[in-house]
PDB file of C-alpha atoms in Angstrom:
ATOM      1  CA  MET A   1     -11.128  -7.515  19.029  1.00 59.00           C
ATOM      2  CA  ALA A   2     -12.532  -4.089  19.827  1.00 50.00           C
ATOM      3  CA  SER A   3      -9.673  -3.294  22.192  1.00 45.00           C
ATOM      4  CA  ASN A   4      -7.187  -4.270  19.491  1.00 49.00           C
ATOM      5  CA  PHE A   5      -8.742  -1.752  17.130  1.00 51.00           C
ATOM      6  CA  ALA A   6      -9.012   0.765  19.932  1.00 40.00           C
ATOM      7  CA  SER A   7      -5.230   0.721  20.227  1.00 40.00           C
ATOM      8  CA  TRP A   8      -5.458   1.702  16.551  1.00 38.00           C
ATOM      9  CA  SER A   9      -7.532   4.725  17.497  1.00 34.00           C
ATOM     10  CA  PHE A  10      -4.851   6.735  15.750  1.00 34.00           C
ATOM     11  CA  VAL A  11      -5.830   4.775  12.624  1.00 35.00           C
ATOM     12  CA  PHE A  12      -7.941   7.513  11.123  1.00 35.00           C
ATOM     13  CA  ARG A  13      -4.989   9.880  11.571  1.00 33.00           C
ATOM     14  CA  VAL A  14      -2.762   7.192  10.084  1.00 34.00           C
ATOM     15  CA  LEU A  15      -5.330   6.915   7.331  1.00 37.00           C
ATOM     16  CA  LEU A  16      -4.508  10.548   6.588  1.00 34.00           C
ATOM     17  CA  LEU A  17      -0.422   9.509   6.920  1.00 34.00           C
ATOM     18  CA  ALA A  18       0.221   6.134   5.237  1.00 34.00           C
ATOM     19  CA  ARG A  19      -0.223   6.703   1.572  1.00 30.00           C
ATOM     20  CA  CYS A  20      -1.933   4.051  -0.480  1.00 34.00           C
ATOM     21  CA  ILE A  21      -1.204   4.456  -4.177  1.00 35.00           C
ATOM     22  CA  LEU A  22      -4.027   3.151  -6.337  1.00 35.00           C
ATOM     23  CA  PHE A  23      -2.797   2.227  -9.799  1.00 30.00           C
ATOM     24  CA  ASN A  24      -3.626   4.835 -12.424  1.00 32.00           C
ATOM     25  CA  SER A  25      -6.487   6.194 -10.377  1.00 34.00           C
ATOM     26  CA  GLY A  26      -5.392   9.484  -8.948  1.00 33.00           C
ATOM     27  CA  ARG A  27      -7.198   8.404  -5.767  1.00 35.00           C
ATOM     28  CA  GLU A  28      -4.976   8.558  -2.739  1.00 36.00           C
ATOM     29  CA  ILE A  29      -5.093   8.160   1.020  1.00 33.00           C
ATOM     30  CA  VAL A  30      -3.175  10.984   2.647  1.00 31.00           C
ATOM     31  CA  LEU A  31      -1.969  10.872   6.238  1.00 29.00           C
ATOM     32  CA  GLU A  32      -0.750  13.535   8.526  1.00 28.00           C
ATOM     33  CA  PRO A  33       3.030  13.300   9.071  1.00 31.00           C
ATOM     34  CA  SER A  34       4.250  12.126  12.450  1.00 30.00           C
ATOM     35  CA  ALA A  35       5.682  14.893  14.620  1.00 31.00           C
ATOM     36  CA  ASN A  36       8.859  12.976  15.461  1.00 33.00           C
ATOM     37  CA  ILE A  37      10.007  12.375  11.882  1.00 35.00           C
ATOM     38  CA  LYS A  38      13.348  13.980  11.061  1.00 43.00           C
ATOM     39  CA  VAL A  39      13.149  14.918   7.408  1.00 42.00           C
ATOM     40  CA  PRO A  40      16.326  14.643   5.284  1.00 52.00           C
ATOM     41  CA  GLU A  41      17.221  17.895   3.576  1.00 50.00           C
ATOM     42  CA  THR A  42      16.422  16.539   0.112  1.00 55.00           C
ATOM     43  CA  ALA A  43      13.096  15.021   1.138  1.00 58.00           C
ATOM     44  CA  VAL A  44       9.596  16.220   0.296  1.00 57.00           C
ATOM     45  CA  ASP A  45       8.976  18.314   3.392  1.00 58.00           C
ATOM     46  CA  ILE A  46       5.263  19.037   2.890  1.00 61.00           C
ATOM     47  CA  ASP A  47       4.287  15.470   3.754  1.00 83.00           C
ATOM     48  CA  PRO A  48       7.113  13.030   4.594  1.00 87.00           C
ATOM     49  CA  SER A  49       4.984  10.067   3.479  1.00 89.00           C
ATOM     50  CA  LEU A  50       5.231  11.352  -0.117  1.00 90.00           C
ATOM     51  CA  ASN A  51       8.826  10.111  -0.217  1.00 93.00           C
ATOM     52  CA  VAL A  52       7.821   6.863  -1.900  1.00 94.00           C
ATOM     53  CA  PHE A  53       7.935   7.968  -5.544  1.00 94.00           C
ATOM     54  CA  PHE A  54      10.894   7.604  -7.877  1.00 92.00           C
ATOM     55  CA  LYS A  55      11.913   7.471 -11.544  1.00 87.00           C
ATOM     56  CA  VAL A  56      13.465   4.138 -12.375  1.00 83.00           C
ATOM     57  CA  ASP A  57      15.931   5.694 -14.827  1.00 82.00           C
ATOM     58  CA  ASP A  58      17.415   7.696 -11.938  1.00 79.00           C
ATOM     59  CA  LEU A  59      18.246   4.633  -9.861  1.00 85.00           C
ATOM     60  CA  LYS A  60      21.711   3.135 -10.085  1.00 90.00           C
ATOM     61  CA  ALA A  61      23.984   1.429  -7.586  1.00 94.00           C
ATOM     62  CA  GLY A  62      25.188   4.045  -5.102  1.00 94.00           C
ATOM     63  CA  LYS A  63      22.133   6.292  -5.574  1.00 94.00           C
ATOM     64  CA  ARG A  64      21.124   7.935  -2.248  1.00 95.00           C
ATOM     65  CA  MET A  65      17.577   9.144  -1.753  1.00 94.00           C
ATOM     66  CA  PRO A  66      15.038   9.814   1.031  1.00 94.00           C
ATOM     67  CA  ILE A  67      12.420   7.053   1.406  1.00 96.00           C
ATOM     68  CA  PHE A  68       9.491   6.804   3.802  1.00 96.00           C
ATOM     69  CA  PHE A  69       8.752   3.382   5.339  1.00 96.00           C
ATOM     70  CA  ALA A  70       6.084   3.683   8.050  1.00 92.00           C
ATOM     71  CA  ILE A  71       6.820   2.195  11.463  1.00 90.00           C
ATOM     72  CA  LYS A  72       3.981   0.010  12.681  1.00 83.00           C
ATOM     73  CA  ASN A  73       3.587  -2.163  15.765  1.00 78.00           C
ATOM     74  CA  SER A  74       2.388  -5.526  14.497  1.00 74.00           C
ATOM     75  CA  SER A  75       1.270  -6.567  17.990  1.00 73.00           C
ATOM     76  CA  SER A  76      -1.394  -3.840  17.986  1.00 75.00           C
ATOM     77  CA  SER A  77      -2.541  -4.358  14.407  1.00 82.00           C
ATOM     78  CA  PRO A  78      -5.973  -5.906  13.793  1.00 89.00           C
ATOM     79  CA  ARG A  79      -5.778  -9.678  13.632  1.00 89.00           C
ATOM     80  CA  LEU A  80      -6.496 -11.802  10.583  1.00 90.00           C
ATOM     81  CA  LEU A  81      -9.729 -13.755  11.065  1.00 94.00           C
ATOM     82  CA  PRO A  82     -10.375 -17.267   9.775  1.00 95.00           C
ATOM     83  CA  ARG A  83     -12.868 -17.321   6.921  1.00 96.00           C
ATOM     84  CA  GLU A  84     -15.698 -18.792   9.015  1.00 96.00           C
ATOM     85  CA  GLU A  85     -15.491 -16.017  11.593  1.00 96.00           C
ATOM     86  CA  ALA A  86     -15.060 -13.232   9.010  1.00 96.00           C
ATOM     87  CA  ASP A  87     -17.991 -14.492   6.931  1.00 96.00           C
ATOM     88  CA  SER A  88     -20.229 -14.467  10.011  1.00 96.00           C
ATOM     89  CA  ILE A  89     -19.819 -10.665  10.362  1.00 97.00           C
ATOM     90  CA  PRO A  90     -21.597  -8.420   7.804  1.00 96.00           C
ATOM     91  CA  PHE A  91     -19.256  -6.344   5.665  1.00 97.00           C
ATOM     92  CA  SER A  92     -21.505  -3.629   4.252  1.00 96.00           C
ATOM     93  CA  SER A  93     -21.915   0.115   4.708  1.00 96.00           C
ATOM     94  CA  GLY A  94     -25.643  -0.532   4.977  1.00 96.00           C
ATOM     95  CA  LYS A  95     -24.957  -2.497   8.155  1.00 97.00           C
ATOM     96  CA  LEU A  96     -22.638   0.123   9.679  1.00 97.00           C
ATOM     97  CA  PRO A  97     -24.958   1.039  12.612  1.00 96.00           C
ATOM     98  CA  ASP A  98     -25.213  -2.642  13.555  1.00 97.00           C
ATOM     99  CA  LEU A  99     -21.453  -3.083  13.151  1.00 97.00           C
ATOM    100  CA  LEU A 100     -20.701  -0.118  15.398  1.00 97.00           C
ATOM    101  CA  ASP A 101     -22.989  -1.597  18.026  1.00 97.00           C
ATOM    102  CA  PHE A 102     -21.341  -5.016  17.597  1.00 96.00           C
ATOM    103  CA  PHE A 103     -17.848  -3.556  18.109  1.00 96.00           C
ATOM    104  CA  SER A 104     -19.004  -1.040  20.754  1.00 96.00           C
ATOM    105  CA  PHE A 105     -17.779   2.056  18.880  1.00 96.00           C
ATOM    106  CA  PRO A 106     -19.569   5.418  19.260  1.00 96.00           C
ATOM    107  CA  GLU A 107     -21.097   6.759  16.039  1.00 93.00           C
ATOM    108  CA  ASN A 108     -18.707   9.705  15.600  1.00 91.00           C
ATOM    109  CA  SER A 109     -15.572   8.041  16.944  1.00 95.00           C
ATOM    110  CA  PRO A 110     -12.351   7.787  14.894  1.00 95.00           C
ATOM    111  CA  GLN A 111     -12.962   4.036  14.633  1.00 95.00           C
ATOM    112  CA  ALA A 112     -16.456   4.605  13.224  1.00 96.00           C
ATOM    113  CA  LYS A 113     -15.123   7.056  10.630  1.00 96.00           C
ATOM    114  CA  ALA A 114     -12.361   4.628   9.658  1.00 96.00           C
ATOM    115  CA  MET A 115     -14.834   1.759   9.276  1.00 97.00           C
ATOM    116  CA  LYS A 116     -17.140   3.912   7.131  1.00 96.00           C
ATOM    117  CA  TYR A 117     -14.198   4.915   4.952  1.00 96.00           C
ATOM    118  CA  THR A 118     -13.079   1.302   4.421  1.00 97.00           C
ATOM    119  CA  LEU A 119     -16.560   0.022   3.623  1.00 97.00           C
ATOM    120  CA  THR A 120     -17.158   2.890   1.187  1.00 96.00           C
ATOM    121  CA  GLU A 121     -13.847   2.325  -0.628  1.00 94.00           C
ATOM    122  CA  CYS A 122     -14.519  -1.403  -0.900  1.00 96.00           C
ATOM    123  CA  GLU A 123     -17.965  -0.782  -2.375  1.00 96.00           C
ATOM    124  CA  LEU A 124     -16.864   1.721  -5.029  1.00 92.00           C
ATOM    125  CA  PRO A 125     -16.984   0.306  -8.578  1.00 90.00           C
ATOM    126  CA  PRO A 126     -13.618  -0.454 -10.183  1.00 87.00           C
ATOM    127  CA  LEU A 127     -11.969   2.078 -12.449  1.00 77.00           C
ATOM    128  CA  ARG A 128     -11.719   1.494 -16.175  1.00 77.00           C
ATOM    129  CA  ALA A 129      -9.524  -1.556 -16.871  1.00 76.00           C
ATOM    130  CA  GLU A 130      -9.134  -2.125 -13.113  1.00 81.00           C
ATOM    131  CA  THR A 131      -9.786  -5.289 -11.121  1.00 88.00           C
ATOM    132  CA  LYS A 132     -10.454  -4.680  -7.423  1.00 92.00           C
ATOM    133  CA  PHE A 133     -11.635  -6.646  -4.433  1.00 95.00           C
ATOM    134  CA  CYS A 134     -11.547  -6.402  -0.646  1.00 97.00           C
ATOM    135  CA  THR A 135     -10.758  -9.444   1.461  1.00 96.00           C
ATOM    136  CA  THR A 136     -11.601 -10.139   5.085  1.00 97.00           C
ATOM    137  CA  SER A 137      -9.623 -13.375   5.523  1.00 96.00           C
ATOM    138  CA  LEU A 138      -6.496 -15.031   4.178  1.00 92.00           C
ATOM    139  CA  GLU A 139      -8.600 -17.693   2.475  1.00 95.00           C
ATOM    140  CA  SER A 140     -10.702 -15.107   0.633  1.00 96.00           C
ATOM    141  CA  MET A 141      -7.552 -13.244  -0.434  1.00 95.00           C
ATOM    142  CA  LEU A 142      -6.034 -16.427  -1.868  1.00 94.00           C
ATOM    143  CA  ASP A 143      -9.274 -17.336  -3.654  1.00 94.00           C
ATOM    144  CA  SER A 144      -9.634 -13.852  -5.133  1.00 94.00           C
ATOM    145  CA  ALA A 145      -5.999 -13.768  -6.253  1.00 93.00           C
ATOM    146  CA  ALA A 146      -6.360 -17.189  -7.869  1.00 92.00           C
ATOM    147  CA  ALA A 147      -9.471 -16.006  -9.726  1.00 92.00           C
ATOM    148  CA  PHE A 148      -7.626 -12.884 -10.876  1.00 90.00           C
ATOM    149  CA  PHE A 149      -4.723 -14.878 -12.345  1.00 89.00           C
ATOM    150  CA  GLY A 150      -6.886 -17.610 -13.830  1.00 88.00           C
ATOM    151  CA  SER A 151      -7.405 -21.285 -13.167  1.00 79.00           C
ATOM    152  CA  GLY A 152      -4.171 -23.211 -12.775  1.00 81.00           C
ATOM    153  CA  SER A 153      -1.897 -20.158 -13.161  1.00 86.00           C
ATOM    154  CA  PRO A 154       0.999 -20.222 -10.670  1.00 89.00           C
ATOM    155  CA  PHE A 155       1.393 -17.113  -8.531  1.00 92.00           C
ATOM    156  CA  LYS A 156       3.250 -16.045  -5.415  1.00 92.00           C
ATOM    157  CA  ALA A 157       3.336 -13.285  -2.802  1.00 94.00           C
ATOM    158  CA  LEU A 158       6.069 -10.669  -2.388  1.00 95.00           C
ATOM    159  CA  SER A 159       6.486  -7.920   0.189  1.00 96.00           C
ATOM    160  CA  THR A 160       9.037  -5.369   1.337  1.00 97.00           C
ATOM    161  CA  SER A 161      11.125  -6.691   4.255  1.00 96.00           C
ATOM    162  CA  HIS A 162      13.112  -4.835   6.910  1.00 96.00           C
ATOM    163  CA  LEU A 163      16.154  -7.076   7.375  1.00 96.00           C
ATOM    164  CA  THR A 164      17.302  -5.226  10.491  1.00 94.00           C
ATOM    165  CA  GLY A 165      15.565  -3.193  13.177  1.00 91.00           C
ATOM    166  CA  HIS A 166      13.348  -0.453  11.765  1.00 93.00           C
ATOM    167  CA  THR A 167      13.527   2.764  13.792  1.00 92.00           C
ATOM    168  CA  ALA A 168      13.469   5.663  11.278  1.00 93.00           C
ATOM    169  CA  ALA A 169      10.271   6.221   9.279  1.00 94.00           C
ATOM    170  CA  LEU A 170      12.047   8.615   6.922  1.00 95.00           C
ATOM    171  CA  GLN A 171      15.744   8.679   6.169  1.00 95.00           C
ATOM    172  CA  ASN A 172      18.167   8.576   3.247  1.00 96.00           C
ATOM    173  CA  TYR A 173      18.782   5.130   1.777  1.00 97.00           C
ATOM    174  CA  THR A 174      21.595   4.064  -0.537  1.00 97.00           C
ATOM    175  CA  LEU A 175      20.901   1.613  -3.345  1.00 96.00           C
ATOM    176  CA  LEU A 176      23.489  -1.140  -2.847  1.00 97.00           C
ATOM    177  CA  GLU A 177      23.145  -2.638  -6.330  1.00 95.00           C
ATOM    178  CA  PRO A 178      21.222  -1.950  -9.533  1.00 94.00           C
ATOM    179  CA  PRO A 179      17.481  -2.630  -9.119  1.00 93.00           C
ATOM    180  CA  ALA A 180      16.534  -6.156 -10.188  1.00 94.00           C
ATOM    181  CA  GLU A 181      13.522  -6.303 -12.490  1.00 92.00           C
ATOM    182  CA  MET A 182      11.149  -9.149 -11.632  1.00 89.00           C
ATOM    183  CA  ALA A 183       9.766 -11.309 -14.418  1.00 84.00           C
ATOM    184  CA  MET A 184       5.967 -11.407 -14.131  1.00 83.00           C
ATOM    185  CA  SER A 185       2.964 -11.435 -16.421  1.00 82.00           C
ATOM    186  CA  LYS A 186       0.273 -10.022 -14.088  1.00 88.00           C
ATOM    187  CA  MET A 187       0.184  -8.517 -10.611  1.00 91.00           C
ATOM    188  CA  VAL A 188      -2.282  -7.362  -7.993  1.00 93.00           C
ATOM    189  CA  ALA A 189      -1.362  -5.345  -4.896  1.00 94.00           C
ATOM    190  CA  CYS A 190      -3.163  -5.632  -1.548  1.00 96.00           C
ATOM    191  CA  HIS A 191      -3.121  -2.775   0.980  1.00 94.00           C
ATOM    192  CA  PRO A 192      -4.296  -3.058   4.621  1.00 95.00           C
ATOM    193  CA  MET A 193      -7.295  -0.917   5.486  1.00 95.00           C
ATOM    194  CA  PRO A 194      -8.391   0.434   8.891  1.00 94.00           C
ATOM    195  CA  TYR A 195     -10.927  -1.944  10.410  1.00 96.00           C
ATOM    196  CA  PRO A 196     -11.459  -3.874  13.674  1.00 96.00           C
ATOM    197  CA  TYR A 197      -9.982  -6.971  12.004  1.00 96.00           C
ATOM    198  CA  ALA A 198      -7.618  -7.329   9.054  1.00 96.00           C
ATOM    199  CA  VAL A 199      -9.121  -6.135   5.767  1.00 97.00           C
ATOM    200  CA  PHE A 200      -7.123  -5.738   2.546  1.00 97.00           C
ATOM    201  CA  TYR A 201      -7.985  -3.602  -0.477  1.00 97.00           C
ATOM    202  CA  CYS A 202      -6.572  -5.375  -3.544  1.00 96.00           C
ATOM    203  CA  HIS A 203      -6.394  -4.025  -7.073  1.00 90.00           C
ATOM    204  CA  GLY A 204      -4.728  -4.640 -10.384  1.00 85.00           C
ATOM    205  CA  GLN A 205      -4.703  -2.494 -13.494  1.00 75.00           C
ATOM    206  CA  ASP A 206      -4.343  -3.402 -17.131  1.00 68.00           C
ATOM    207  CA  GLY A 207      -1.387  -1.793 -18.846  1.00 68.00           C
ATOM    208  CA  ASP A 208       2.373  -1.881 -18.776  1.00 79.00           C
ATOM    209  CA  ARG A 209       3.971  -2.183 -15.355  1.00 85.00           C
ATOM    210  CA  ARG A 210       7.468  -3.080 -14.240  1.00 90.00           C
ATOM    211  CA  LEU A 211       8.200  -4.591 -10.847  1.00 93.00           C
ATOM    212  CA  PHE A 212      11.603  -4.157  -9.183  1.00 95.00           C
ATOM    213  CA  ARG A 213      13.407  -5.468  -6.124  1.00 96.00           C
ATOM    214  CA  PHE A 214      15.849  -3.155  -4.312  1.00 96.00           C
ATOM    215  CA  ALA A 215      18.631  -3.732  -1.810  1.00 97.00           C
ATOM    216  CA  LEU A 216      18.772  -0.615   0.392  1.00 98.00           C
ATOM    217  CA  ARG A 217      20.905   0.562   3.312  1.00 98.00           C
ATOM    218  CA  GLY A 218      19.779   3.491   5.443  1.00 97.00           C
ATOM    219  CA  ASP A 219      22.086   6.170   6.765  1.00 96.00           C
ATOM    220  CA  ASN A 220      21.607   4.630  10.221  1.00 96.00           C
ATOM    221  CA  GLY A 221      22.620   1.171   8.947  1.00 96.00           C
ATOM    222  CA  GLU A 222      19.129  -0.282   8.495  1.00 96.00           C
ATOM    223  CA  ARG A 223      18.854  -2.793   5.644  1.00 98.00           C
ATOM    224  CA  VAL A 224      15.714  -3.194   3.545  1.00 97.00           C
ATOM    225  CA  GLU A 225      14.742  -5.506   0.699  1.00 98.00           C
ATOM    226  CA  ALA A 226      12.117  -3.342  -0.957  1.00 97.00           C
ATOM    227  CA  PHE A 227       9.768  -3.815  -3.877  1.00 97.00           C
ATOM    228  CA  GLY A 228       8.564  -1.051  -6.156  1.00 95.00           C
ATOM    229  CA  VAL A 229       6.337  -0.824  -9.198  1.00 93.00           C
ATOM    230  CA  CYS A 230       6.659   1.468 -12.217  1.00 92.00           C
ATOM    231  CA  HIS A 231       3.597   2.493 -14.208  1.00 88.00           C
ATOM    232  CA  VAL A 232       4.912   2.907 -17.733  1.00 86.00           C
ATOM    233  CA  ASP A 233       2.027   4.727 -19.423  1.00 83.00           C
ATOM    234  CA  THR A 234       0.782   7.675 -17.371  1.00 84.00           C
ATOM    235  CA  SER A 235      -0.847   9.534 -20.263  1.00 84.00           C
ATOM    236  CA  GLN A 236      -4.378   8.952 -18.908  1.00 77.00           C
ATOM    237  CA  TRP A 237      -3.576   9.884 -15.304  1.00 80.00           C
ATOM    238  CA  ASP A 238      -5.090  12.888 -13.575  1.00 85.00           C
ATOM    239  CA  PRO A 239      -2.665  15.807 -14.171  1.00 90.00           C
ATOM    240  CA  ASP A 240      -3.154  16.753 -10.511  1.00 89.00           C
ATOM    241  CA  HIS A 241      -1.909  13.376  -9.266  1.00 89.00           C
ATOM    242  CA  VAL A 242       0.524  14.024  -6.418  1.00 90.00           C
ATOM    243  CA  ALA A 243       3.188  11.855  -8.072  1.00 90.00           C
ATOM    244  CA  PHE A 244       3.656  14.416 -10.844  1.00 91.00           C
ATOM    245  CA  ARG A 245       4.248  17.166  -8.316  1.00 89.00           C
ATOM    246  CA  VAL A 246       6.770  15.089  -6.373  1.00 90.00           C
ATOM    247  CA  LEU A 247       8.642  13.903  -9.475  1.00 91.00           C
ATOM    248  CA  LYS A 248       8.304  17.238 -11.315  1.00 90.00           C
ATOM    249  CA  THR A 249       6.798  15.604 -14.378  1.00 91.00           C
ATOM    250  CA  SER A 250       3.416  15.362 -16.116  1.00 92.00           C
ATOM    251  CA  PRO A 251       1.141  12.722 -17.672  1.00 90.00           C
ATOM    252  CA  GLY A 252       2.857  10.689 -20.379  1.00 88.00           C
ATOM    253  CA  ARG A 253       6.308  12.250 -19.944  1.00 90.00           C
ATOM    254  CA  SER A 254       7.874   9.408 -17.953  1.00 88.00           C
ATOM    255  CA  PRO A 255       6.955   6.318 -15.916  1.00 89.00           C
ATOM    256  CA  VAL A 256       5.841   6.893 -12.331  1.00 92.00           C
ATOM    257  CA  CYS A 257       7.238   4.479  -9.757  1.00 94.00           C
ATOM    258  CA  HIS A 258       6.652   3.957  -6.046  1.00 95.00           C
ATOM    259  CA  PHE A 259       7.884   1.718  -3.250  1.00 96.00           C
ATOM    260  CA  PHE A 260       5.575  -0.658  -1.390  1.00 96.00           C
ATOM    261  CA  PRO A 261       5.434  -0.533   2.420  1.00 95.00           C
ATOM    262  CA  ALA A 262       6.203  -3.709   4.347  1.00 94.00           C
ATOM    263  CA  ASP A 263       2.545  -4.387   5.216  1.00 92.00           C
ATOM    264  CA  ASN A 264       1.457  -4.506   1.558  1.00 95.00           C
ATOM    265  CA  ILE A 265       1.242  -7.833  -0.280  1.00 95.00           C
ATOM    266  CA  ILE A 266       2.111  -8.037  -3.977  1.00 95.00           C
ATOM    267  CA  TRP A 267       0.696 -11.086  -5.751  1.00 95.00           C
ATOM    268  CA  VAL A 268       2.403 -11.854  -9.045  1.00 93.00           C
ATOM    269  CA  ALA A 269       1.759 -14.416 -11.747  1.00 88.00           C
ATOM    270  CA  MET A 270       4.981 -16.232 -12.437  1.00 73.00           C
ATOM    271  CA  ALA A 271       6.327 -15.805 -15.920  1.00 63.00           C
ATOM    272  CA  SER A 272       7.523 -19.412 -16.051  1.00 52.00           C
ATOM    273  CA  PRO A 273       7.098 -22.620 -13.986  1.00 44.00           C
ATOM    274  CA  SER A 274      10.454 -21.920 -12.344  1.00 40.00           C
ATOM    275  CA  GLY A 275       8.947 -18.833 -10.694  1.00 38.00           C
ATOM    276  CA  ILE A 276      10.584 -15.513  -9.940  1.00 39.00           C
TER     277      ILE A 276
END
């Protein structure tokens, strides 16, 4: 397990490149852009990973825009543990010295810093009107999602899919058809966090949100079925939120939308028994 995470020794740098958008919070995980990314002329060139935001009113069939979808090697990603094994390992910042010894990571190593970051984020209290939880196994994720949606409420998982080979982290994509709005009553998004085994940070926020599915084709021919969420009311957001700078807007002026990367899981409560 330790060697698997060691191959993720770039993870703390990736922690400062893959951007995790936390609903309505203004908190963000910023990563350093990869040196081999060729940035389209119309892209945000300060940090290529910021090319995930959009305004839904701007999107129509034929629209062409730069989008960042990180390239990750699933074979080197931390593995998902069964509940019994995950529950046998402490998951607490107070136990960090013991955990570093258990995984054989030096105290000031990138892995140690990444573990400290993940444990700290998972232990922070939720924001106002936010539900949050971290999961260390698939079983705990399913149980927590079921509790979030309520007893007996049907729900399902969605995620962005690369339908062809994925070789360009940032390129221009063309919207092949109008975005399809997904019928749903509640949703919670789960983002992978840097850790020796798979840990997901999941959160849902009260308030109006719209979920969309997109059919995209990259300039190099790559095809993506992507999901994106729009936060309708941004009036209470931090005015310094990076989304406002990227979209050239301000709190309350317009919805803020963003795409989900392929390694995120979106759990949605189905609006009807027939599903989505």
